[in-house]
PDB file of C-alpha atoms in Angstrom:
ATOM      1  CA  MET A   1      -0.131  -0.514  -0.148  1.00 47.00           C
ATOM      2  CA  ALA A   2       2.729   2.623   0.691  1.00 47.00           C
ATOM      3  CA  ALA A   3       4.408   1.314  -2.180  1.00 50.00           C
ATOM      4  CA  SER A   4       1.752   1.659  -4.843  1.00 50.00           C
ATOM      5  CA  ALA A   5       1.151   5.434  -2.832  1.00 50.00           C
ATOM      6  CA  SER A   6       4.259   7.033  -3.207  1.00 59.00           C
ATOM      7  CA  PRO A   7       4.757   7.144  -6.771  1.00 62.00           C
ATOM      8  CA  MET A   8       1.278   9.205  -6.543  1.00 59.00           C
ATOM      9  CA  ALA A   9       2.570  11.126  -3.997  1.00 60.00           C
ATOM     10  CA  SER A  10       5.678  11.731  -6.104  1.00 64.00           C
ATOM     11  CA  GLN A  11       3.665  12.726  -8.895  1.00 61.00           C
ATOM     12  CA  LEU A  12       1.511  15.335  -6.610  1.00 57.00           C
ATOM     13  CA  ARG A  13       4.624  17.091  -5.147  1.00 62.00           C
ATOM     14  CA  SER A  14       5.801  17.274  -8.312  1.00 61.00           C
ATOM     15  CA  SER A  15       2.669  18.854 -10.049  1.00 57.00           C
ATOM     16  CA  LEU A  16       2.837  21.418  -7.507  1.00 53.00           C
ATOM     17  CA  SER A  17       6.331  22.390  -7.969  1.00 58.00           C
ATOM     18  CA  SER A  18       5.787  22.769 -11.562  1.00 55.00           C
ATOM     19  CA  PRO A  19       6.724  26.667 -12.709  1.00 53.00           C
ATOM     20  CA  LEU A  20       3.543  26.830 -14.485  1.00 49.00           C
ATOM     21  CA  PHE A  21       1.466  25.864 -11.212  1.00 48.00           C
ATOM     22  CA  ALA A  22       3.664  28.566  -9.362  1.00 49.00           C
ATOM     23  CA  ARG A  23       2.810  31.126 -11.696  1.00 49.00           C
ATOM     24  CA  ARG A  24      -1.199  30.214 -11.429  1.00 51.00           C
ATOM     25  CA  LEU A  25      -1.254  30.521  -7.385  1.00 50.00           C
ATOM     26  CA  ALA A  26      -1.490  33.827  -5.622  1.00 51.00           C
ATOM     27  CA  VAL A  27       0.753  34.231  -2.444  1.00 51.00           C
ATOM     28  CA  PRO A  28      -0.952  36.101   0.254  1.00 52.00           C
ATOM     29  CA  LYS A  29       1.288  38.927   1.600  1.00 52.00           C
ATOM     30  CA  GLY A  30      -0.884  40.119   4.691  1.00 51.00           C
ATOM     31  CA  ILE A  31      -3.794  42.711   4.598  1.00 51.00           C
ATOM     32  CA  SER A  32      -1.640  45.532   3.042  1.00 52.00           C
ATOM     33  CA  GLY A  33      -0.755  42.813   0.244  1.00 51.00           C
ATOM     34  CA  PRO A  34      -2.396  42.964  -3.392  1.00 51.00           C
ATOM     35  CA  SER A  35      -5.434  40.825  -4.212  1.00 50.00           C
ATOM     36  CA  PHE A  36      -5.550  36.972  -4.642  1.00 50.00           C
ATOM     37  CA  GLY A  37      -6.368  37.339  -8.676  1.00 50.00           C
ATOM     38  CA  VAL A  38      -5.348  34.139 -10.667  1.00 51.00           C
ATOM     39  CA  PHE A  39      -5.209  35.758 -14.002  1.00 53.00           C
ATOM     40  CA  PRO A  40      -4.879  39.898 -14.585  1.00 54.00           C
ATOM     41  CA  THR A  41      -8.032  41.766 -15.269  1.00 57.00           C
ATOM     42  CA  LYS A  42      -8.821  43.671 -18.102  1.00 62.00           C
ATOM     43  CA  ARG A  43      -9.360  47.239 -17.363  1.00 66.00           C
ATOM     44  CA  ILE A  44     -12.665  48.619 -18.895  1.00 70.00           C
ATOM     45  CA  SER A  45     -12.971  51.775 -20.354  1.00 68.00           C
ATOM     46  CA  SER A  46     -16.370  53.865 -20.122  1.00 69.00           C
ATOM     47  CA  PHE A  47     -17.535  56.877 -21.160  1.00 64.00           C
ATOM     48  CA  THR A  48     -21.332  58.822 -20.766  1.00 73.00           C
ATOM     49  CA  VAL A  49     -23.150  60.740 -23.449  1.00 67.00           C
ATOM     50  CA  ARG A  50     -25.113  63.839 -22.858  1.00 69.00           C
ATOM     51  CA  ALA A  51     -27.045  66.370 -24.727  1.00 60.00           C
ATOM     52  CA  ALA A  52     -25.115  69.663 -25.404  1.00 60.00           C
ATOM     53  CA  GLN A  53     -26.998  72.834 -23.857  1.00 61.00           C
ATOM     54  CA  THR A  54     -27.562  75.656 -25.645  1.00 60.00           C
ATOM     55  CA  ASP A  55     -28.498  78.821 -24.139  1.00 63.00           C
ATOM     56  CA  LYS A  56     -31.568  79.816 -26.879  1.00 63.00           C
ATOM     57  CA  PRO A  57     -35.103  78.722 -25.623  1.00 62.00           C
ATOM     58  CA  THR A  58     -36.560  75.286 -27.692  1.00 64.00           C
ATOM     59  CA  PHE A  59     -39.707  75.602 -29.381  1.00 65.00           C
ATOM     60  CA  GLN A  60     -42.152  72.422 -29.159  1.00 71.00           C
ATOM     61  CA  VAL A  61     -43.798  71.573 -32.439  1.00 74.00           C
ATOM     62  CA  ILE A  62     -46.306  69.436 -30.475  1.00 80.00           C
ATOM     63  CA  GLN A  63     -47.810  71.080 -27.211  1.00 80.00           C
ATOM     64  CA  PRO A  64     -50.905  70.253 -24.384  1.00 81.00           C
ATOM     65  CA  ILE A  65     -54.160  72.611 -26.082  1.00 75.00           C
ATOM     66  CA  ASN A  66     -54.181  75.798 -24.297  1.00 72.00           C
ATOM     67  CA  GLY A  67     -50.796  74.587 -22.404  1.00 74.00           C
ATOM     68  CA  ASP A  68     -53.452  72.673 -20.290  1.00 75.00           C
ATOM     69  CA  PRO A  69     -52.521  68.922 -20.315  1.00 78.00           C
ATOM     70  CA  PHE A  70     -55.249  67.928 -18.308  1.00 80.00           C
ATOM     71  CA  ILE A  71     -57.553  68.207 -21.106  1.00 73.00           C
ATOM     72  CA  GLY A  72     -55.957  65.242 -23.489  1.00 76.00           C
ATOM     73  CA  SER A  73     -55.389  66.971 -26.927  1.00 77.00           C
ATOM     74  CA  LEU A  74     -52.256  67.921 -28.569  1.00 81.00           C
ATOM     75  CA  GLU A  75     -52.306  70.984 -30.676  1.00 80.00           C
ATOM     76  CA  THR A  76     -49.537  70.266 -33.912  1.00 82.00           C
ATOM     77  CA  PRO A  77     -49.106  72.304 -36.902  1.00 80.00           C
ATOM     78  CA  VAL A  78     -51.764  69.995 -38.571  1.00 79.00           C
ATOM     79  CA  THR A  79     -54.469  70.412 -35.719  1.00 76.00           C
ATOM     80  CA  SER A  80     -53.774  73.006 -35.460  1.00 77.00           C
ATOM     81  CA  SER A  81     -53.463  75.495 -38.283  1.00 80.00           C
ATOM     82  CA  PRO A  82     -56.375  77.800 -39.316  1.00 82.00           C
ATOM     83  CA  LEU A  83     -57.057  76.069 -42.679  1.00 86.00           C
ATOM     84  CA  ILE A  84     -57.439  72.287 -40.995  1.00 84.00           C
ATOM     85  CA  ALA A  85     -59.785  74.188 -37.836  1.00 79.00           C
ATOM     86  CA  TRP A  86     -62.015  75.482 -40.187  1.00 85.00           C
ATOM     87  CA  TYR A  87     -62.190  72.778 -42.697  1.00 87.00           C
ATOM     88  CA  LEU A  88     -63.439  70.278 -39.323  1.00 83.00           C
ATOM     89  CA  SER A  89     -65.720  73.592 -38.503  1.00 82.00           C
ATOM     90  CA  ASN A  90     -67.725  73.657 -42.145  1.00 87.00           C
ATOM     91  CA  LEU A  91     -68.181  69.846 -41.579  1.00 88.00           C
ATOM     92  CA  PRO A  92     -72.051  69.164 -40.661  1.00 89.00           C
ATOM     93  CA  ALA A  93     -71.029  66.695 -37.901  1.00 83.00           C
ATOM     94  CA  TYR A  94     -69.130  70.231 -36.144  1.00 83.00           C
ATOM     95  CA  ARG A  95     -71.706  72.822 -37.223  1.00 86.00           C
ATOM     96  CA  THR A  96     -73.579  73.185 -34.341  1.00 83.00           C
ATOM     97  CA  ALA A  97     -75.773  75.856 -34.896  1.00 84.00           C
ATOM     98  CA  VAL A  98     -77.259  73.993 -38.305  1.00 89.00           C
ATOM     99  CA  ASN A  99     -80.270  71.656 -37.489  1.00 91.00           C
ATOM    100  CA  PRO A 100     -79.654  67.852 -36.597  1.00 92.00           C
ATOM    101  CA  LEU A 101     -82.945  67.062 -39.613  1.00 94.00           C
ATOM    102  CA  LEU A 102     -80.300  69.575 -42.489  1.00 94.00           C
ATOM    103  CA  ARG A 103     -77.150  68.200 -40.908  1.00 94.00           C
ATOM    104  CA  GLY A 104     -78.126  64.393 -41.679  1.00 95.00           C
ATOM    105  CA  VAL A 105     -79.621  65.407 -44.895  1.00 95.00           C
ATOM    106  CA  GLU A 106     -76.439  66.840 -45.985  1.00 95.00           C
ATOM    107  CA  VAL A 107     -74.580  63.776 -44.684  1.00 95.00           C
ATOM    108  CA  GLY A 108     -76.728  61.456 -45.939  1.00 96.00           C
ATOM    109  CA  LEU A 109     -76.774  62.981 -49.993  1.00 95.00           C
ATOM    110  CA  ALA A 110     -72.901  62.966 -50.490  1.00 94.00           C
ATOM    111  CA  HIS A 111     -72.972  59.142 -48.754  1.00 94.00           C
ATOM    112  CA  GLY A 112     -76.186  57.991 -50.988  1.00 95.00           C
ATOM    113  CA  PHE A 113     -74.258  59.375 -53.988  1.00 94.00           C
ATOM    114  CA  LEU A 114     -71.159  58.248 -53.897  1.00 93.00           C
ATOM    115  CA  LEU A 115     -71.611  54.100 -53.018  1.00 94.00           C
ATOM    116  CA  VAL A 116     -73.725  53.752 -56.224  1.00 93.00           C
ATOM    117  CA  GLY A 117     -70.553  53.903 -58.452  1.00 90.00           C
ATOM    118  CA  PRO A 118     -68.667  50.703 -56.197  1.00 92.00           C
ATOM    119  CA  PHE A 119     -71.886  48.864 -56.427  1.00 94.00           C
ATOM    120  CA  VAL A 120     -72.063  49.521 -60.247  1.00 91.00           C
ATOM    121  CA  LYS A 121     -68.353  48.715 -61.076  1.00 90.00           C
ATOM    122  CA  ALA A 122     -67.669  46.127 -58.160  1.00 91.00           C
ATOM    123  CA  GLY A 123     -71.084  44.266 -57.959  1.00 89.00           C
ATOM    124  CA  PRO A 124     -71.751  40.729 -59.004  1.00 91.00           C
ATOM    125  CA  LEU A 125     -73.964  41.958 -61.823  1.00 90.00           C
ATOM    126  CA  ARG A 126     -70.871  44.417 -63.733  1.00 88.00           C
ATOM    127  CA  ASN A 127     -70.959  42.747 -66.252  1.00 89.00           C
ATOM    128  CA  THR A 128     -74.648  42.512 -67.297  1.00 90.00           C
ATOM    129  CA  ALA A 129     -77.322  45.338 -68.512  1.00 89.00           C
ATOM    130  CA  TYR A 130     -78.213  45.213 -64.786  1.00 91.00           C
ATOM    131  CA  ALA A 131     -75.664  46.697 -63.168  1.00 90.00           C
ATOM    132  CA  GLY A 132     -77.321  49.739 -63.129  1.00 90.00           C
ATOM    133  CA  SER A 133     -79.787  48.555 -61.601  1.00 92.00           C
ATOM    134  CA  ALA A 134     -78.923  46.464 -59.820  1.00 94.00           C
ATOM    135  CA  GLY A 135     -76.162  49.056 -57.952  1.00 94.00           C
ATOM    136  CA  SER A 136     -77.857  51.218 -57.099  1.00 95.00           C
ATOM    137  CA  LEU A 137     -80.696  48.838 -55.406  1.00 96.00           C
ATOM    138  CA  ALA A 138     -77.937  47.666 -53.634  1.00 96.00           C
ATOM    139  CA  ALA A 139     -76.787  51.206 -52.406  1.00 96.00           C
ATOM    140  CA  ALA A 140     -80.078  52.107 -51.600  1.00 96.00           C
ATOM    141  CA  GLY A 141     -80.436  48.739 -49.517  1.00 96.00           C
ATOM    142  CA  LEU A 142     -76.855  49.697 -47.338  1.00 96.00           C
ATOM    143  CA  VAL A 143     -78.441  53.241 -46.979  1.00 97.00           C
ATOM    144  CA  VAL A 144     -81.441  51.466 -45.297  1.00 97.00           C
ATOM    145  CA  ILE A 145     -79.017  49.094 -43.452  1.00 97.00           C
ATOM    146  CA  LEU A 146     -76.948  52.196 -42.282  1.00 96.00           C
ATOM    147  CA  SER A 147     -80.414  54.440 -40.890  1.00 97.00           C
ATOM    148  CA  MET A 148     -81.015  51.480 -39.325  1.00 97.00           C
ATOM    149  CA  CYS A 149     -77.528  51.329 -37.200  1.00 97.00           C
ATOM    150  CA  LEU A 150     -78.223  55.073 -35.998  1.00 95.00           C
ATOM    151  CA  THR A 151     -81.607  54.257 -34.339  1.00 96.00           C
ATOM    152  CA  ILE A 152     -80.278  51.845 -32.862  1.00 96.00           C
ATOM    153  CA  TYR A 153     -77.276  53.346 -31.756  1.00 94.00           C
ATOM    154  CA  GLY A 154     -79.716  56.472 -30.407  1.00 93.00           C
ATOM    155  CA  ILE A 155     -82.189  54.291 -28.990  1.00 93.00           C
ATOM    156  CA  SER A 156     -79.283  52.407 -26.766  1.00 93.00           C
ATOM    157  CA  SER A 157     -77.464  56.204 -25.937  1.00 90.00           C
ATOM    158  CA  PHE A 158     -80.111  58.939 -25.501  1.00 89.00           C
ATOM    159  CA  LYS A 159     -82.568  59.315 -23.516  1.00 88.00           C
ATOM    160  CA  GLU A 160     -86.056  61.086 -24.004  1.00 87.00           C
ATOM    161  CA  GLY A 161     -86.090  64.080 -22.180  1.00 82.00           C
ATOM    162  CA  GLU A 162     -82.799  64.533 -20.668  1.00 82.00           C
ATOM    163  CA  PRO A 163     -80.746  67.644 -21.763  1.00 82.00           C
ATOM    164  CA  SER A 164     -77.757  66.959 -24.171  1.00 80.00           C
ATOM    165  CA  ILE A 165     -74.610  65.682 -23.256  1.00 72.00           C
ATOM    166  CA  ALA A 166     -72.444  67.964 -25.532  1.00 72.00           C
ATOM    167  CA  PRO A 167     -70.215  69.749 -23.764  1.00 66.00           C
ATOM    168  CA  SER A 168     -71.039  74.179 -23.032  1.00 66.00           C
ATOM    169  CA  LEU A 169     -67.592  75.561 -22.985  1.00 60.00           C
ATOM    170  CA  THR A 170     -65.193  75.683 -25.797  1.00 60.00           C
ATOM    171  CA  LEU A 171     -61.208  74.886 -25.149  1.00 54.00           C
ATOM    172  CA  THR A 172     -61.260  78.871 -24.564  1.00 58.00           C
ATOM    173  CA  GLY A 173     -63.671  78.964 -21.333  1.00 62.00           C
ATOM    174  CA  ARG A 174     -66.098  80.327 -24.283  1.00 68.00           C
ATOM    175  CA  LYS A 175     -69.879  79.327 -23.224  1.00 72.00           C
ATOM    176  CA  LYS A 176     -71.539  77.662 -25.816  1.00 71.00           C
ATOM    177  CA  GLN A 177     -75.075  76.571 -26.854  1.00 76.00           C
ATOM    178  CA  PRO A 178     -74.999  72.361 -26.184  1.00 77.00           C
ATOM    179  CA  ASP A 179     -75.219  70.740 -29.865  1.00 81.00           C
ATOM    180  CA  GLN A 180     -78.541  69.282 -29.768  1.00 84.00           C
ATOM    181  CA  LEU A 181     -77.288  66.308 -31.994  1.00 87.00           C
ATOM    182  CA  GLN A 182     -76.594  64.798 -28.331  1.00 87.00           C
ATOM    183  CA  THR A 183     -80.354  64.927 -27.568  1.00 90.00           C
ATOM    184  CA  ALA A 184     -82.634  61.610 -28.246  1.00 91.00           C
ATOM    185  CA  GLU A 185     -85.076  63.899 -30.036  1.00 92.00           C
ATOM    186  CA  GLY A 186     -81.818  65.441 -31.978  1.00 92.00           C
ATOM    187  CA  TRP A 187     -80.675  62.282 -32.876  1.00 93.00           C
ATOM    188  CA  ALA A 188     -83.577  60.780 -33.751  1.00 94.00           C
ATOM    189  CA  LYS A 189     -83.739  64.452 -36.542  1.00 94.00           C
ATOM    190  CA  PHE A 190     -80.064  63.065 -38.137  1.00 95.00           C
ATOM    191  CA  THR A 191     -81.449  59.724 -38.291  1.00 96.00           C
ATOM    192  CA  GLY A 192     -84.398  60.061 -40.538  1.00 96.00           C
ATOM    193  CA  GLY A 193     -82.755  63.111 -42.505  1.00 96.00           C
ATOM    194  CA  PHE A 194     -79.626  60.570 -43.631  1.00 96.00           C
ATOM    195  CA  PHE A 195     -82.535  58.289 -44.552  1.00 97.00           C
ATOM    196  CA  PHE A 196     -83.672  60.305 -46.894  1.00 97.00           C
ATOM    197  CA  GLY A 197     -80.559  62.246 -48.049  1.00 96.00           C
ATOM    198  CA  GLY A 198     -79.192  58.241 -48.747  1.00 97.00           C
ATOM    199  CA  ILE A 199     -81.895  57.379 -50.716  1.00 97.00           C
ATOM    200  CA  SER A 200     -82.276  61.356 -52.301  1.00 96.00           C
ATOM    201  CA  GLY A 201     -78.892  60.763 -53.143  1.00 96.00           C
ATOM    202  CA  VAL A 202     -78.901  57.297 -54.989  1.00 96.00           C
ATOM    203  CA  THR A 203     -82.106  58.057 -57.026  1.00 96.00           C
ATOM    204  CA  TRP A 204     -80.306  61.261 -58.248  1.00 95.00           C
ATOM    205  CA  ALA A 205     -76.831  59.139 -59.034  1.00 93.00           C
ATOM    206  CA  TYR A 206     -79.141  56.464 -61.057  1.00 93.00           C
ATOM    207  CA  PHE A 207     -81.133  59.363 -62.886  1.00 93.00           C
ATOM    208  CA  LEU A 208     -77.924  61.046 -64.218  1.00 91.00           C
ATOM    209  CA  LEU A 209     -75.961  57.604 -65.228  1.00 89.00           C
ATOM    210  CA  TYR A 210     -79.297  56.039 -66.774  1.00 89.00           C
ATOM    211  CA  VAL A 211     -82.069  58.284 -67.815  1.00 89.00           C
ATOM    212  CA  LEU A 212     -80.026  61.164 -68.514  1.00 87.00           C
ATOM    213  CA  ASP A 213     -77.626  59.381 -69.813  1.00 81.00           C
ATOM    214  CA  LEU A 214     -74.083  61.091 -69.011  1.00 79.00           C
ATOM    215  CA  PRO A 215     -71.087  60.019 -69.976  1.00 79.00           C
ATOM    216  CA  TYR A 216     -69.413  59.218 -66.678  1.00 71.00           C
ATOM    217  CA  TYR A 217     -66.740  56.459 -66.260  1.00 67.00           C
ATOM    218  CA  VAL A 218     -69.041  54.162 -63.793  1.00 62.00           C
ATOM    219  CA  LYS A 219     -71.653  53.296 -66.213  1.00 60.00           C
TER     220      LYS A 219
END
């Protein structure tokens, strides 16, 4: 047993006394000595990037409307430009001084007149002699469906006899008359006007295309 262990002990003693193993071991020299690092560490360099500070004030292109962040709306060069504000204020949905019935007629006329063309050119009977009639009837059917959807929305959103839920103040704090469209009676008028205007728009488009036989592309 001692004879078999002596070669192993001599081999271990020779490996511990080798120069390579001696270089990897660090001999402590007390508290003031160097650390116990086995391999030399690499120095990692770091730098910090900071934005340049200028004395000139910067102009904010997008900012809260009226300087109030609690409104939840932003002013941008597009939404706050005079041209865009004029265009939006002339849409039927934002002309609060106009009767809801007339606003519905205007919206319905535009939709009914423009719906005929896609149904004529893309309908299933587009390559037959009945393309005009079928497209016009399909457009009229879509107007009826949209009118029913407006009726359902009005019944579920507004109650009879309640005042308008529209705001009575502008964003600048100026008082205004609440929009009567946001009432049950006003929405009913808008829906009726939309139905009448939509059917009238479809009829007018069919009259121009297939009664007067005007040379339009959608025929």
